[in-house]
Structures are given as C-alpha cells and as structure tokens.
Short mmCIF file of C-alpha atoms and ligand atoms in Angstrom, two decimals:
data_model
loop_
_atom_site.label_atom_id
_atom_site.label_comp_id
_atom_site.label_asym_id
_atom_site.label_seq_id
_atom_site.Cartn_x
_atom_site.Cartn_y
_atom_site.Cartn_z
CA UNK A 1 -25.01 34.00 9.07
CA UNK A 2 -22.54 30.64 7.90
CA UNK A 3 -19.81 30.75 9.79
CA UNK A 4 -16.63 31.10 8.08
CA UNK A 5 -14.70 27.63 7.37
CA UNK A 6 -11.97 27.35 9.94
CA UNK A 7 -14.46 28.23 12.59
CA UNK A 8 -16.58 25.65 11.48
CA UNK A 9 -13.77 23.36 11.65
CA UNK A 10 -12.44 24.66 14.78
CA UNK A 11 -16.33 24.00 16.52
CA UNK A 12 -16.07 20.54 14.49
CA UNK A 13 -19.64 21.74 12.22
CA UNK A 14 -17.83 21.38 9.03
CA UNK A 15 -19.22 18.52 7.24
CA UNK A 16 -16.00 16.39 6.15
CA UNK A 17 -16.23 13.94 2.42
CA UNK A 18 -14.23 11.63 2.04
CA UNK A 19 -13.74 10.57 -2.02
CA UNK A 20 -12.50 7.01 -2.25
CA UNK A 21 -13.50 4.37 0.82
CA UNK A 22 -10.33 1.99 0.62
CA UNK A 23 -7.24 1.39 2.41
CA UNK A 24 -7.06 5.30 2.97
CA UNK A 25 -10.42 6.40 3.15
CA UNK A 26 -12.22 4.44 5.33
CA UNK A 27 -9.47 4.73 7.95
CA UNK A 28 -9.82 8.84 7.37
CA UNK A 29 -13.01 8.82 7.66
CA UNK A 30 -13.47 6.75 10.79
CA UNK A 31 -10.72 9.32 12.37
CA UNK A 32 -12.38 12.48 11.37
CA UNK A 33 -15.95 10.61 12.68
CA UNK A 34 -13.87 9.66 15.78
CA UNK A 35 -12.89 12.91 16.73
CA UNK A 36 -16.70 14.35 16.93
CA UNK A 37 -16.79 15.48 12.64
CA UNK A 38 -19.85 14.20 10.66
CA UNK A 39 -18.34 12.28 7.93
CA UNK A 40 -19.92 10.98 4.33
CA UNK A 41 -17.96 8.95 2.33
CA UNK A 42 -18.08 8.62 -1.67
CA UNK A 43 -17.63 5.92 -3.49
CA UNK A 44 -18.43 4.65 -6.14
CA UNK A 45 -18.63 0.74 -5.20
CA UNK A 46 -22.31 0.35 -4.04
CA UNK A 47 -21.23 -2.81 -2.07
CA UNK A 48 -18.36 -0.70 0.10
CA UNK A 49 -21.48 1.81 0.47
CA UNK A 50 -24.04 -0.64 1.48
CA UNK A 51 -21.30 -2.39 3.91
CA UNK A 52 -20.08 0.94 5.42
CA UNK A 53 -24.16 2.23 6.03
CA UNK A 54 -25.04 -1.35 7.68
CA UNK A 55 -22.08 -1.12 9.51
CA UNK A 56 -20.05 -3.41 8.09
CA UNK A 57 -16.34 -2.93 8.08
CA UNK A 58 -14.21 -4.22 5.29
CA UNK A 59 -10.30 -2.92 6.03
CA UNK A 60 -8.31 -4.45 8.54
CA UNK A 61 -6.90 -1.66 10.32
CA UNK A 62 -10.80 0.16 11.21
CA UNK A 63 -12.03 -1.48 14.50
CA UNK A 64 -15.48 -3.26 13.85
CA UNK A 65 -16.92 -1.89 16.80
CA UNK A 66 -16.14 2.38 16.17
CA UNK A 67 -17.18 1.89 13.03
CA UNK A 68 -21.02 -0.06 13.92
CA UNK A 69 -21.06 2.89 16.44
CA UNK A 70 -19.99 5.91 14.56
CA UNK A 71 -22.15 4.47 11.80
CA UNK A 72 -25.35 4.07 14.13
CA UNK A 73 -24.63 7.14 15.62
CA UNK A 74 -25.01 8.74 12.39
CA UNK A 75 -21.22 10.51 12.34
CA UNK A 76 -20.37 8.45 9.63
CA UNK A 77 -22.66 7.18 6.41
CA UNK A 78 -22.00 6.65 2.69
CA UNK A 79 -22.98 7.21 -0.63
CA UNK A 80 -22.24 7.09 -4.22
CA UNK A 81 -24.47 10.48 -5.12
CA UNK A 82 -21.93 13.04 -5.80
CA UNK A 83 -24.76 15.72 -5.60
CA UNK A 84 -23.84 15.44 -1.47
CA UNK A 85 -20.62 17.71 -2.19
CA UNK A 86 -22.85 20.61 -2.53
CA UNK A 87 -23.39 21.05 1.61
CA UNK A 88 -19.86 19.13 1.82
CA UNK A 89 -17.21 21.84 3.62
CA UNK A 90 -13.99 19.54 3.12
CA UNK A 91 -13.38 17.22 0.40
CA UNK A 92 -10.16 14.79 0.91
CA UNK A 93 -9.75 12.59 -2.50
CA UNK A 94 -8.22 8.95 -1.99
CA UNK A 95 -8.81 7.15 -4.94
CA UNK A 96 -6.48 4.59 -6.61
CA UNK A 97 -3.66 5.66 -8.75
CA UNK A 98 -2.11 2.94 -10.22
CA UNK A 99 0.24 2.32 -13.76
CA UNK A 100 -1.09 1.71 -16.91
CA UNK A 101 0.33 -1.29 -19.33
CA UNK A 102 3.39 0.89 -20.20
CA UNK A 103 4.01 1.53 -16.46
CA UNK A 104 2.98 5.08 -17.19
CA UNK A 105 0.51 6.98 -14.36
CA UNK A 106 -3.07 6.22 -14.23
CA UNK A 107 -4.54 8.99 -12.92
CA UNK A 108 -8.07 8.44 -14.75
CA UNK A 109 -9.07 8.27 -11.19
CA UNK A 110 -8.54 11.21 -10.25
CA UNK A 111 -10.03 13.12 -13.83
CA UNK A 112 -13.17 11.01 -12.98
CA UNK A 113 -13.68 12.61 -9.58
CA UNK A 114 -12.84 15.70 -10.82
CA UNK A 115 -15.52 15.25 -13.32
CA UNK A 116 -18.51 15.45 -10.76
CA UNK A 117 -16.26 17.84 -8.20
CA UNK A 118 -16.60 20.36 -10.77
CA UNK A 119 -20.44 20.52 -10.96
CA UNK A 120 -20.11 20.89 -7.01
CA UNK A 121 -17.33 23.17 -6.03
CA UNK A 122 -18.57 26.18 -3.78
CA UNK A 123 -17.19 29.14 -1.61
CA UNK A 124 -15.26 28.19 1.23
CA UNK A 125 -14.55 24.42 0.57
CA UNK A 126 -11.61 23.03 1.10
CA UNK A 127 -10.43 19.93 -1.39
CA UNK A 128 -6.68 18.00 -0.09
CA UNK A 129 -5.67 15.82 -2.55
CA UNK A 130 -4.45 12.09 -0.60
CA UNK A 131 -3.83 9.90 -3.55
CA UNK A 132 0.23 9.64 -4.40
CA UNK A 133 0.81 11.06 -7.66
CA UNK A 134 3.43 12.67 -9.81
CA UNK A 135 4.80 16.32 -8.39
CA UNK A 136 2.05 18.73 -10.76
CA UNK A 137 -1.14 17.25 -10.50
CA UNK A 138 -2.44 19.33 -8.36
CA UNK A 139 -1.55 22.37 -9.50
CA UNK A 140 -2.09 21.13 -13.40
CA UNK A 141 -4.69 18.71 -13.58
CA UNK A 142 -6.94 20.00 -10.51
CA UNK A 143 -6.79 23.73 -9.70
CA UNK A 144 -7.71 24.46 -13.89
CA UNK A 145 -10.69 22.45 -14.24
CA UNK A 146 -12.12 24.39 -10.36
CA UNK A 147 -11.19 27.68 -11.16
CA UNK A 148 -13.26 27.18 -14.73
CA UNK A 149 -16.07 27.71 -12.40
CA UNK A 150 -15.23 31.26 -11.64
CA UNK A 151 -13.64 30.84 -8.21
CA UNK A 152 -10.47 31.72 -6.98
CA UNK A 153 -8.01 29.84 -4.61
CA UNK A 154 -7.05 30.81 -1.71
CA UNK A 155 -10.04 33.20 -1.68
CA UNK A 156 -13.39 31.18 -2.64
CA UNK A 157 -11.73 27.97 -1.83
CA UNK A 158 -8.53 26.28 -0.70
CA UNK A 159 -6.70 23.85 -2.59
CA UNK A 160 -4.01 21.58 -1.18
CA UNK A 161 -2.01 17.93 -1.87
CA UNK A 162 -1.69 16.06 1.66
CA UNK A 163 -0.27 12.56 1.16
CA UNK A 164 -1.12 9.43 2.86
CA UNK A 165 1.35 7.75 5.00
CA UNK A 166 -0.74 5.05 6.40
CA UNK A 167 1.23 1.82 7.13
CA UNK A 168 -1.45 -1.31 7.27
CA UNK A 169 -1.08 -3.71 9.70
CA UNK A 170 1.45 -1.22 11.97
CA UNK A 171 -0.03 -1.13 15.28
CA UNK A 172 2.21 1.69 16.44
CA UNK A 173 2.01 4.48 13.87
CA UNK A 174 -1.56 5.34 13.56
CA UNK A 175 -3.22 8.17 11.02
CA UNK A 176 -3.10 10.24 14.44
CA UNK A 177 0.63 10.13 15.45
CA UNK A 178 2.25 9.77 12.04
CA UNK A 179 2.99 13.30 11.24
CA UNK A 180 1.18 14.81 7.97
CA UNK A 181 3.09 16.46 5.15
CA UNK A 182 0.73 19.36 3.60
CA UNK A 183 1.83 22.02 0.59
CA UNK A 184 -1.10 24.15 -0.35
CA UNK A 185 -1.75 26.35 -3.37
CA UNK A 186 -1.50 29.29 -1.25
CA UNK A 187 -0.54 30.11 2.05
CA UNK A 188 -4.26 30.42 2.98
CA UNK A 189 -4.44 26.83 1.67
CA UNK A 190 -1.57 25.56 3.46
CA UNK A 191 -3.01 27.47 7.27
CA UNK A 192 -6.86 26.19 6.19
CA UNK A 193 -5.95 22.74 5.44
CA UNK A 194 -3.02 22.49 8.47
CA UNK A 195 -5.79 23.69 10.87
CA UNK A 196 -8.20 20.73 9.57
CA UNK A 197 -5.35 17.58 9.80
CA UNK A 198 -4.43 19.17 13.53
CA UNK A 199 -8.12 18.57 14.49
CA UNK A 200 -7.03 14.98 14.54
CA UNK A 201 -3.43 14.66 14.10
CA UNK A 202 -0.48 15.71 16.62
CA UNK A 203 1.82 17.00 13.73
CA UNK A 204 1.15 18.39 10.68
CA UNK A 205 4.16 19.43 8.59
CA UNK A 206 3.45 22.50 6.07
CA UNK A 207 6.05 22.32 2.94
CA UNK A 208 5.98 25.32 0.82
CA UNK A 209 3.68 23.91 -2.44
CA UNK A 210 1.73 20.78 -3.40
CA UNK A 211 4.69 20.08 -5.83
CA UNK A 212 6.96 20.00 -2.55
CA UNK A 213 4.58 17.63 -0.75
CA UNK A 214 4.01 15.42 -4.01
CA UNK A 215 7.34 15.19 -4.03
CA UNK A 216 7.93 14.35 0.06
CA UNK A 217 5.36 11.03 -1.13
CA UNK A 218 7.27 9.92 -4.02
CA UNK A 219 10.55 10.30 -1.40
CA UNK A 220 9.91 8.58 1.09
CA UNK A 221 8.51 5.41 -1.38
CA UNK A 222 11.27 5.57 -3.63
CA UNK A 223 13.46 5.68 -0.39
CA UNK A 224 12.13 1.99 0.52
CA UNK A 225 12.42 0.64 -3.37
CA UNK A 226 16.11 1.61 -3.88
CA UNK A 227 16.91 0.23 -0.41
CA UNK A 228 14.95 -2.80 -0.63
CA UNK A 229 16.57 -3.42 -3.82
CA UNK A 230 19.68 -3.25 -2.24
CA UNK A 231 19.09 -5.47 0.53
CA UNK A 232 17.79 -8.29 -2.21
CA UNK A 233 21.15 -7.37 -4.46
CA UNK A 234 23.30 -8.16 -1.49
CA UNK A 235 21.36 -11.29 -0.91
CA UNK A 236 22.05 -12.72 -4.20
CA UNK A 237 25.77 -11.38 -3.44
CA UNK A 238 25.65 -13.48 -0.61
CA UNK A 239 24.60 -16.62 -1.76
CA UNK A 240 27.61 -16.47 -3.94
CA UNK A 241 29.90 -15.52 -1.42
CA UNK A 242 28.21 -18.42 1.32
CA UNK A 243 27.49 -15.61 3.72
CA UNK A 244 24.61 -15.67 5.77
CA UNK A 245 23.05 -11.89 4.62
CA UNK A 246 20.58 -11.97 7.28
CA UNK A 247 23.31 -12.57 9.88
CA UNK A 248 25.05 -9.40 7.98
CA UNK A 249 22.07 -6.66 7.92
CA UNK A 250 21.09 -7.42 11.74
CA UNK A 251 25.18 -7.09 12.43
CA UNK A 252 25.40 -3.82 10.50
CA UNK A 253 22.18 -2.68 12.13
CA UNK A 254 23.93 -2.61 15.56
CA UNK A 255 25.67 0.33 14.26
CA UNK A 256 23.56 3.18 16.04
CA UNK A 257 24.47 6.01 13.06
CA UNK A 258 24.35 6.17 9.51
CA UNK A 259 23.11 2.12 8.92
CA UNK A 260 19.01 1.65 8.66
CA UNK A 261 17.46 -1.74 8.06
CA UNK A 262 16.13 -3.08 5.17
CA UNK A 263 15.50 -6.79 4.86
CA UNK A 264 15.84 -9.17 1.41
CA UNK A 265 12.66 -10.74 0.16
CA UNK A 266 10.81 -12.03 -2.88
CA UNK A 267 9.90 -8.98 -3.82
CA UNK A 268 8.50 -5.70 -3.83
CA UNK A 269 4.27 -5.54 -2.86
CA UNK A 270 1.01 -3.44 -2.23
CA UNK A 271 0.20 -0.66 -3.80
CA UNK A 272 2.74 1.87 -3.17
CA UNK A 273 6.10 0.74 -3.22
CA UNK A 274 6.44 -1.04 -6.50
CA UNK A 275 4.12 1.74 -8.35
CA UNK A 276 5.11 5.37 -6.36
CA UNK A 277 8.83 5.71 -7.89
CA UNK A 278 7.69 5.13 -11.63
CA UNK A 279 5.35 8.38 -11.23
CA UNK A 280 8.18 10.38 -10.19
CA UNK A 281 10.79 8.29 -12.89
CA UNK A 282 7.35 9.14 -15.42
CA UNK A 283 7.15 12.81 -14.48
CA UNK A 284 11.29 13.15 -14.92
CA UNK A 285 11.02 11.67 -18.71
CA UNK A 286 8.96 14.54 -19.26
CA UNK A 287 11.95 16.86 -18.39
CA UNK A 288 14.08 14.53 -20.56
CA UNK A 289 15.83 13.39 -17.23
CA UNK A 290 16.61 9.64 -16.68
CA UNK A 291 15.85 8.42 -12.87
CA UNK A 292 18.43 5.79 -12.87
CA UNK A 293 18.15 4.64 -9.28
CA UNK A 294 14.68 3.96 -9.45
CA UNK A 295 15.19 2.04 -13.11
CA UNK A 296 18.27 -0.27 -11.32
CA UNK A 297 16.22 -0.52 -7.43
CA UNK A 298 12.52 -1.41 -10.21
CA UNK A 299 14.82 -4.47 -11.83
CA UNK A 300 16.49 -5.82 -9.30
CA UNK A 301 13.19 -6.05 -7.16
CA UNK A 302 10.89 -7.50 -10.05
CA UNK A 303 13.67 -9.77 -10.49
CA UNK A 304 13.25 -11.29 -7.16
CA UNK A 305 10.74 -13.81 -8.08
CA UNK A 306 12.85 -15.28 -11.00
CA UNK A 307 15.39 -15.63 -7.84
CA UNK A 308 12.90 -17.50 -5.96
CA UNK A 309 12.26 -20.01 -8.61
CA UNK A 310 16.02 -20.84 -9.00
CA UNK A 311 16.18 -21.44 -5.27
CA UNK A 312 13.21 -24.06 -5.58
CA UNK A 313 14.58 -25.68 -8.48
CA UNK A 314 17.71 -26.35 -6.83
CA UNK A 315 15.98 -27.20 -3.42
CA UNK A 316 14.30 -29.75 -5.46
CA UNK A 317 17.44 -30.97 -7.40
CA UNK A 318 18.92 -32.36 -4.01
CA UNK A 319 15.28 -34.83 -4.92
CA UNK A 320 16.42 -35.38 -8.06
CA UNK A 321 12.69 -33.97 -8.75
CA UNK A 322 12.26 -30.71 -11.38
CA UNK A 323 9.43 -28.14 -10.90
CA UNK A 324 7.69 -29.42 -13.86
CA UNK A 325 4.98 -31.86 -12.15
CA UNK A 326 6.27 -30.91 -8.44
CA UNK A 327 3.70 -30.45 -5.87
CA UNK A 328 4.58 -26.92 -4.10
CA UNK A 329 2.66 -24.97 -1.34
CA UNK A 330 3.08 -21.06 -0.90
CA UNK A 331 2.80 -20.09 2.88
CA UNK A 332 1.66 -16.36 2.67
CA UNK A 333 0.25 -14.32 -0.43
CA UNK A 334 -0.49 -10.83 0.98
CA UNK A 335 2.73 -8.49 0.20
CA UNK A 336 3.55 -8.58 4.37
CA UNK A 337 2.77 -10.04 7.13
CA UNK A 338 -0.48 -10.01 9.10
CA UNK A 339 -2.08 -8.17 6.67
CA UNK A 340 -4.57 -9.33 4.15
CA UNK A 341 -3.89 -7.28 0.89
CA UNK A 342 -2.42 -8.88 -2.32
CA UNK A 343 -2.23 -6.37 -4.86
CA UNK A 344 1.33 -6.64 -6.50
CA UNK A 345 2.22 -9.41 -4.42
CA UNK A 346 5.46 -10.80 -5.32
CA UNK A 347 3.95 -13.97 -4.29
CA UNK A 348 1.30 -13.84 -7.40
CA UNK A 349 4.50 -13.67 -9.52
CA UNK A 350 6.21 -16.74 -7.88
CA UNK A 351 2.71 -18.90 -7.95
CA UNK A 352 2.71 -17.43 -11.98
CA UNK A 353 6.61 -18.98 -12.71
CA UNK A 354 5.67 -22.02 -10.85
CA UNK A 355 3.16 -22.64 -12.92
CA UNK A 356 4.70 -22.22 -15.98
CA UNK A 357 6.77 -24.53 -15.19
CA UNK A 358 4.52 -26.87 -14.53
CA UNK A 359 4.21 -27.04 -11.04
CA UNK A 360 0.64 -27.95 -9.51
CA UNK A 361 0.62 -24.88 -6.91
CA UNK A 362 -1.50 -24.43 -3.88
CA UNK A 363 -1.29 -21.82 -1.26
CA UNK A 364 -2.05 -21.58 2.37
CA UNK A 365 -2.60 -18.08 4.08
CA UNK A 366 -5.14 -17.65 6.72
CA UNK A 367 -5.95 -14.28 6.05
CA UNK A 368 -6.27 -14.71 2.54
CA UNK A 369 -9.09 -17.18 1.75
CA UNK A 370 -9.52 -16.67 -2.10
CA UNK A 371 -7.37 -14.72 -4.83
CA UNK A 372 -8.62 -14.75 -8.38
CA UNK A 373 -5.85 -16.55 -10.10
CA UNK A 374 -5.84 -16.90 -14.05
CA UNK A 375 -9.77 -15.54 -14.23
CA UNK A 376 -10.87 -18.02 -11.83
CA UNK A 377 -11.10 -18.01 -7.85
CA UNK A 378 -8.03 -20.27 -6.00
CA UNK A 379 -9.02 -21.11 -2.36
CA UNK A 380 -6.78 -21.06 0.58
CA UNK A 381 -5.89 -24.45 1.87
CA UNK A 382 -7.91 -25.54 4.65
CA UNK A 383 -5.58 -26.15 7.31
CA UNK A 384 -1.90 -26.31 7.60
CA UNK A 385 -1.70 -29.79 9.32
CA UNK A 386 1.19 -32.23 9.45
CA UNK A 387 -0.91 -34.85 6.50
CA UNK A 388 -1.08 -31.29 4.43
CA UNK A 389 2.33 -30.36 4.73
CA UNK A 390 3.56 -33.77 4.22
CA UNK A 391 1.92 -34.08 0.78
CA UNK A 392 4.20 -31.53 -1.38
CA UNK A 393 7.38 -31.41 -2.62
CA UNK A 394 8.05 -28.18 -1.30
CA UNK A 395 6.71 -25.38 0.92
CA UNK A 396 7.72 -22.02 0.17
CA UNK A 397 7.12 -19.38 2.80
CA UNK A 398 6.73 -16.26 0.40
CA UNK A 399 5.29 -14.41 3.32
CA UNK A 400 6.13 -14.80 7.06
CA UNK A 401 2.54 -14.15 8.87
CA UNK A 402 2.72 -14.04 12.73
CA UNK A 403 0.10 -16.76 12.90
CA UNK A 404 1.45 -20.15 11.40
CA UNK A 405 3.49 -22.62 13.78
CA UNK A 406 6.47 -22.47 11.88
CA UNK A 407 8.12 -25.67 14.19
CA UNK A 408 5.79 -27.92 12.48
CA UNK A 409 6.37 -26.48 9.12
CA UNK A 410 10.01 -27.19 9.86
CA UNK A 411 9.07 -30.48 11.08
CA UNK A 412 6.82 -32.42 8.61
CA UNK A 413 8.33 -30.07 5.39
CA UNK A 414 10.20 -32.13 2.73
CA UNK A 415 11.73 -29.54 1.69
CA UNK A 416 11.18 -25.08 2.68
CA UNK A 417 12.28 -22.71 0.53
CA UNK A 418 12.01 -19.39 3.29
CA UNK A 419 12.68 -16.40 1.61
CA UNK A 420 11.51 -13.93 4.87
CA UNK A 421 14.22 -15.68 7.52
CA UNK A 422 11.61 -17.33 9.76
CA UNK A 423 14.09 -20.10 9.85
CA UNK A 424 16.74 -17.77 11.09
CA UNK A 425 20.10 -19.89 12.14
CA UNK A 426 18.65 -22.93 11.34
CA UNK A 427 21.24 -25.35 9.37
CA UNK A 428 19.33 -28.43 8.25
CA UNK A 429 19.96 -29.38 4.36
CA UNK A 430 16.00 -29.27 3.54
CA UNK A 431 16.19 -25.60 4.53
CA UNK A 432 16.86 -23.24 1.94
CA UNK A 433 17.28 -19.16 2.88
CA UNK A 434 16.75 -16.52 0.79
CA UNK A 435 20.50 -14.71 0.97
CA UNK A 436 22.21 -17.86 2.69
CA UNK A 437 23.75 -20.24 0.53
CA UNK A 438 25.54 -21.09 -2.14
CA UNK A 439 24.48 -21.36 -5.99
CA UNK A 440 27.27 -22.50 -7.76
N1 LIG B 501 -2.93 1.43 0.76
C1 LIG B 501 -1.90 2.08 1.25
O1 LIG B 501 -1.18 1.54 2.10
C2 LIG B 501 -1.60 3.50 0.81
C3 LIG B 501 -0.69 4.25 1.60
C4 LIG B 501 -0.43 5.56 1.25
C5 LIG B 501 -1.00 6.09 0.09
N2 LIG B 501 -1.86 5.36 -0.68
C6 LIG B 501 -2.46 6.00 -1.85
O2 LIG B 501 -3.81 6.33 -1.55
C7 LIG B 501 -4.63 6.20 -2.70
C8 LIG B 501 -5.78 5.26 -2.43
O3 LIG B 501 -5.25 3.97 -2.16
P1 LIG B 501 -6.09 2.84 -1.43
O4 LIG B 501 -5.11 1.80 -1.05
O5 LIG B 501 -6.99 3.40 -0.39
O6 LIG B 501 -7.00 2.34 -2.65
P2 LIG B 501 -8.25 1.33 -2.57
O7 LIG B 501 -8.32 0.66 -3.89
O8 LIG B 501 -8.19 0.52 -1.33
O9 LIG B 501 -9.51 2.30 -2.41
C9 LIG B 501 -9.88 3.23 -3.36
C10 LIG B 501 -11.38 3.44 -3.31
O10 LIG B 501 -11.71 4.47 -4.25
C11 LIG B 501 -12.94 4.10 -4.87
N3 LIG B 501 -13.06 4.85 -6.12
C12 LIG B 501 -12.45 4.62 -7.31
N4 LIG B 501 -12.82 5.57 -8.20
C13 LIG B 501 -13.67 6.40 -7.56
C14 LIG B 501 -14.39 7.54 -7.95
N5 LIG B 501 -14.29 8.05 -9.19
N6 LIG B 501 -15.18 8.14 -7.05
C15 LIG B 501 -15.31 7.64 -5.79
N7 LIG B 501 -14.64 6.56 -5.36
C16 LIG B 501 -13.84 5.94 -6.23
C17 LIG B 501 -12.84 2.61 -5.03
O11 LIG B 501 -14.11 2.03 -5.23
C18 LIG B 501 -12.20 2.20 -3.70
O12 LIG B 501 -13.17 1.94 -2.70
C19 LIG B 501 -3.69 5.76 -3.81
O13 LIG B 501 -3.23 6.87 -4.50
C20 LIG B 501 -2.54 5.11 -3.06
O14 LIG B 501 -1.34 5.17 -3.81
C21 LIG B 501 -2.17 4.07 -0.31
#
C-alpha cells in the first residue's frame, strides 16, 4: 500500500513539481533536488525546458555545476506536459504575477495553471501557492475551482499560500536559512505543508491562514517601497538644503535602535518592489479603502527618474551643452547591483527620458549584454576603456555593479552623474550625487 503523504515526504519519495522555472522556481527546485527529492519542473517555455534537461542553467543564483549534476543524476528534469501532475505528490506554483495597463493584478497566470491543475488534482497532494498576490487568492480563486472536482481540503488534499522571499544576488540569505512564512487552508494544511519547507529549510513560520501569509508578502514589500520612497524624498530635501543625504542616512544608521537603512536611488526595480504594494492598494479599493502610503511611497519612487534627468541637465549646463544631441552613457541597467535582471529597471526609464530628449544613449553593464529597447535589441558597450569613456558628454552610473573600476570612470569622465554614492565624499565639480547638492 502508498504510503501516506508526510511519510513520503519524511523518507524524501514524494515526487516534488515545481510550476513556473524562473527566478523562484529553478532555485526551488534545485533545493528540493539538493536535499535528495526527485524534482520535475513545469513550464511552459520549451527553451527554459530544453536548457534545464541539457543541463543548462539560466538564473544567476543556481550553481552551474549542482544543477549539470542533479540534472544527470536524474533528481531534477523538466517539462511542459502538465499530464506529469497526475504521479506529482507536491505542487509549488511560481509563476509571474505582474500589473496590467491600469496597474491592476494580473493574475492570468495563475487561472492558466489552474486550468490544467484541475484536470490533475488527486488524493493526498499537496499544492503551496509561491507567487505574491493579493490577500484572497488562494482561498477565492484556487481552493473553488479544486474542490469542483469532488475533493475536500484538508482531507483529500492540502492547500496552502507560502511566499517567496528569495533575494537575488544575496550571498548570505539563501532559500535554506531565510525563514518561510506558511498559512494553510486548514490546520492539516498548515502541519502538511510546514513538514515539506522543514525538509529543506531551518525555519518555517506557520501564520494562521493563506490570507495572513498573503498578507506577511505584501508587508514586507510595501515595507521597502514606503521606505525607499522616503530615503529618495529626503534626497531631493537635501539637495535643497546642500546637505550631503548620504553622509545623513549612514550618521543616523549608527543609532543601534529604532533607525534601519534605506538608501536614495533612481528608482524603484525588479519585479517585486515596484508591483507587490499595488496588489494589496488593488485588493483595499475593493473594500472602498484608500492605501495612501503606498499611493505617496508609488509617486515619489516613479518620480525618481524625472529627478535624474534634471540632475543631467544641469550637470551638462556647467558645458553650456543641453541633453538634446548630448552623448550620454548609462553604467548599470539591472535594478541592483551584481545581478543581471532588468525588469522595471528605473534605468529603462532614465535611457526612455534621455531619449526623448534627444540624447544619443548608450549603456555599458557587463552583466547585461542586450536589452530590447524600443522593439529592437541595444547591445552593451564593449568595454569601458579610457577612449570610451572619454567620448560622451556624460556618464551616468544608474547602477553601482561591484565589477567596474570606478577610479578610471572618475578619471577620464567629463562629466558623472552617480545616483548610487560610488563617489562617496568625493568633491570635484564634474561630480554630481544623487541627494548632495544644490538645485537652485
Ligand atoms: N524574482 C524575485 O526576486 C521574486 C522574489 C519573491 C517573490 N517573487 C514572486 O514569484 C513569482 C515568480 O517570479 P519569478 O521572478 O520567478 O518570475 P519569472 O518570470 O522569472 O519566472 C516565471 C516562470 O513561469 C513560467 N510560466 C508562466 N506561465 C506559466 C504557466 N501557465 N505554466 C507553467 N509555467 C509558466 C515562465 O515561463 C517563467 O519561466 C512572482 O509572483 C513574483 O512576484 C519573485
């Protein structure tokens, strides 16, 4: 006879799928294939399935090597036939969730995997929910369309929301020692998916529903975008008041008790922070409630890049030059440093009101070697050497990567626009600092 689900997760024989091979899953998956599970991955991207089965890695945070291995060892494979779920024991769903025009959820997603789950839900599976989303879904959108197949939680299968906290690029906090949040359905659902996250994480939090752990996600990202936004409002403050802000935050920061750190930049990036807090501001409309924090923290941050333009402008007024036929080169396009991902990169917005203006804009950023820009591909710069910086107007460091010899930039520049403090302290006139001078 089958063994019963948490034994077969406790002996490590439960068959783990992993929906959705991105920035979450393939990390997942690689953990749960680390730590002795046989994993299949679904997606529906037949390159990302063809990569991951010739073991190929595509996210920067998976080690090449663990994954050729697990892959070879056959712990970890891919596909994009759905009709796997049926001898599938766990089911953890990461796909995208991202706005819509009217910066309204997207969570077509989701409905589309829960299209073919449907056909494929069976006694004693347990499905945990990863993508962020608004505090509901689970219980609204997903638990309806499973039970229509004449199951019931908690009893013929367990039903929970666990969200993602990766960090890309953080080489401390890994999926294993970042404590998980999980709210299940029912208790059963909370104990059967806490026992399967403790098979490879330390911690594992249990809230008290997957509207309390929805919530925890939308938190802890809404958290960052309010203070974020006011880091970059006291910036601007303190260009007007000729106070150094970065001098300010690290100051304040020595206070050991009620002070955290949050830095100024050009904006907010990736695909949490500027999209999480609308779901939550989204799901409060619907109770007729106005998030006004997150409304205030969402224009001050996608203001940021209309900030950055007004710094370059007047960087280039001491040149007596306007943007309109300057040449201008953008060091770093991925939202942070070191890592390679530019979705909502504040840095495509600064490129975008350059060009308007009539700018001629390269960009150089090593780990970035093509973006699509305007329905076409832009290429990276080839190198960053002294004839290359020489040859604009301006260099704009948008993103400050660990990787680029900033002493040259400083040297051959005409004129730097650094809106990440690489040129901390530094008081030469062809230096401009985000939060460090003054504008009128
Ligand atoms: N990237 C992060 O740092 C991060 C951190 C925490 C939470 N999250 C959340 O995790 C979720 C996933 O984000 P991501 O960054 O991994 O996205 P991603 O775009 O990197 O990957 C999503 C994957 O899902 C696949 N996919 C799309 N629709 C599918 C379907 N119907 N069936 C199977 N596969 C499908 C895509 O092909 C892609 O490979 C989102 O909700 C995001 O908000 C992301």
């Amino acid at each position: 006879m089958k063994k019963d689900l948490q034994s077969r997760i406790n002996d490590k024989t439960a068959v783990i799928g992993i929906i959705g091979l991105g920035y979450v899953g393939l990390p997942l998956a690689v953990e749960f294939a680390n730590n002795s599970f046989t994993v299949l991955g679904i997606d529906i991207d037949k390159k990302r399935v063809a990569q991951l089965n010739g073991g190929e890695n595509y996210i920067a945070d998976v080690s090449n090597k663990s994954l050729k291995q697990l892959v070879s060892s056959k712990n970890l494979s891919a596909t994009n036939d759905f009709s796997v779920l049926t001898d599938i024991d766990v089911v953890i769903i990461c796909v995208p969730t991202p706005l819509n025009k009217l910066n309204d959820p997207d969570v077509s997603y989701i409905l589309n995997v829960l299209d073919q789950l449907t056909k494929y839900v069976h006694t004693d599976m347990l499905i945990s929910l990863e993508s962020t989303t608004y505090p509901g879904t689970t219980r609204e959108l997903i638990l309806p369309a499973l039970e229509k197949r004449n199951l019931t939680v908690g009893k013929d299968f367990y039903l929970c929301f666990s969200p993602e906290r990766i960090d890309p690029g953080n080489e401390h906090y890994q999926i294993n020692n970042t404590p998980k949040i999980i709210g299940g359905i029912t208790e059963k659902c909370t104990a059967v998916g806490k026992l399967l996250y403790e098979s490879i994480i330390d911690s594992v939090v249990p809230v008290s529903s997957p509207e309390a752990a929805e919530t925890v996600k939308l938190l802890e990202n809404t958290f960052r975008s309010i203070n974020i936004g006011l880091a970059n409002e006291v910036a601007i403050m303190c260009e007007k008041l000729g106070v150094d802000v970065w001098e300010v935050i690290d100051a304040a920061a020595t206070k050991p008790f009620g002070f955290m750190k949050f830095l100024p930049g050009p904006g907010l990036g990736g695909h949490c922070i500027p999209i999480d807090p609308h779901y939550l501001a989204w799901k409060m409309k619907t109770l007729d409630y106005n998030a006004r924090f997150i409304e205030l923290a969402g224009d001050i941050n996608t203001s940021m890049p209309l900030h950055v333009l007004e710094l370059i402008s007047s960087g280039l007024n001491q040149f007596q030059k306007p943007i309109n036929g300057s040449k201008i080169l953008v060091l770093g396009v991925a939202y942070k440093r070191d890592i390679d991902d530019v979705r909502e990169s504040p840095a495509l917005d600064v490129m975008t009101l350059l060009e308007q203006g009539g700018a001629q804009v390269d960009y150089y950023d090593s780990y970035v070697p093509k973006i699509k820009w305007n329905d076409t591909d832009k290429y990276c710069q080839k190198d960053l050497a002294a004839e290359t910086l020489k040859s604009y107007d301006a260099v704009v460091v948008l993103t400050d990567h660990s990787n680029i010899d900033y002493d040259l930039v400083k040297s051959e520049s005409k004129l730097i626009v650094d809106t990440r403090n690489v040129f901390s302290g530094i008081k030469d006139s062809k230096i401009i600092r985000l939060g460090n001078r003054q504008i009128s």
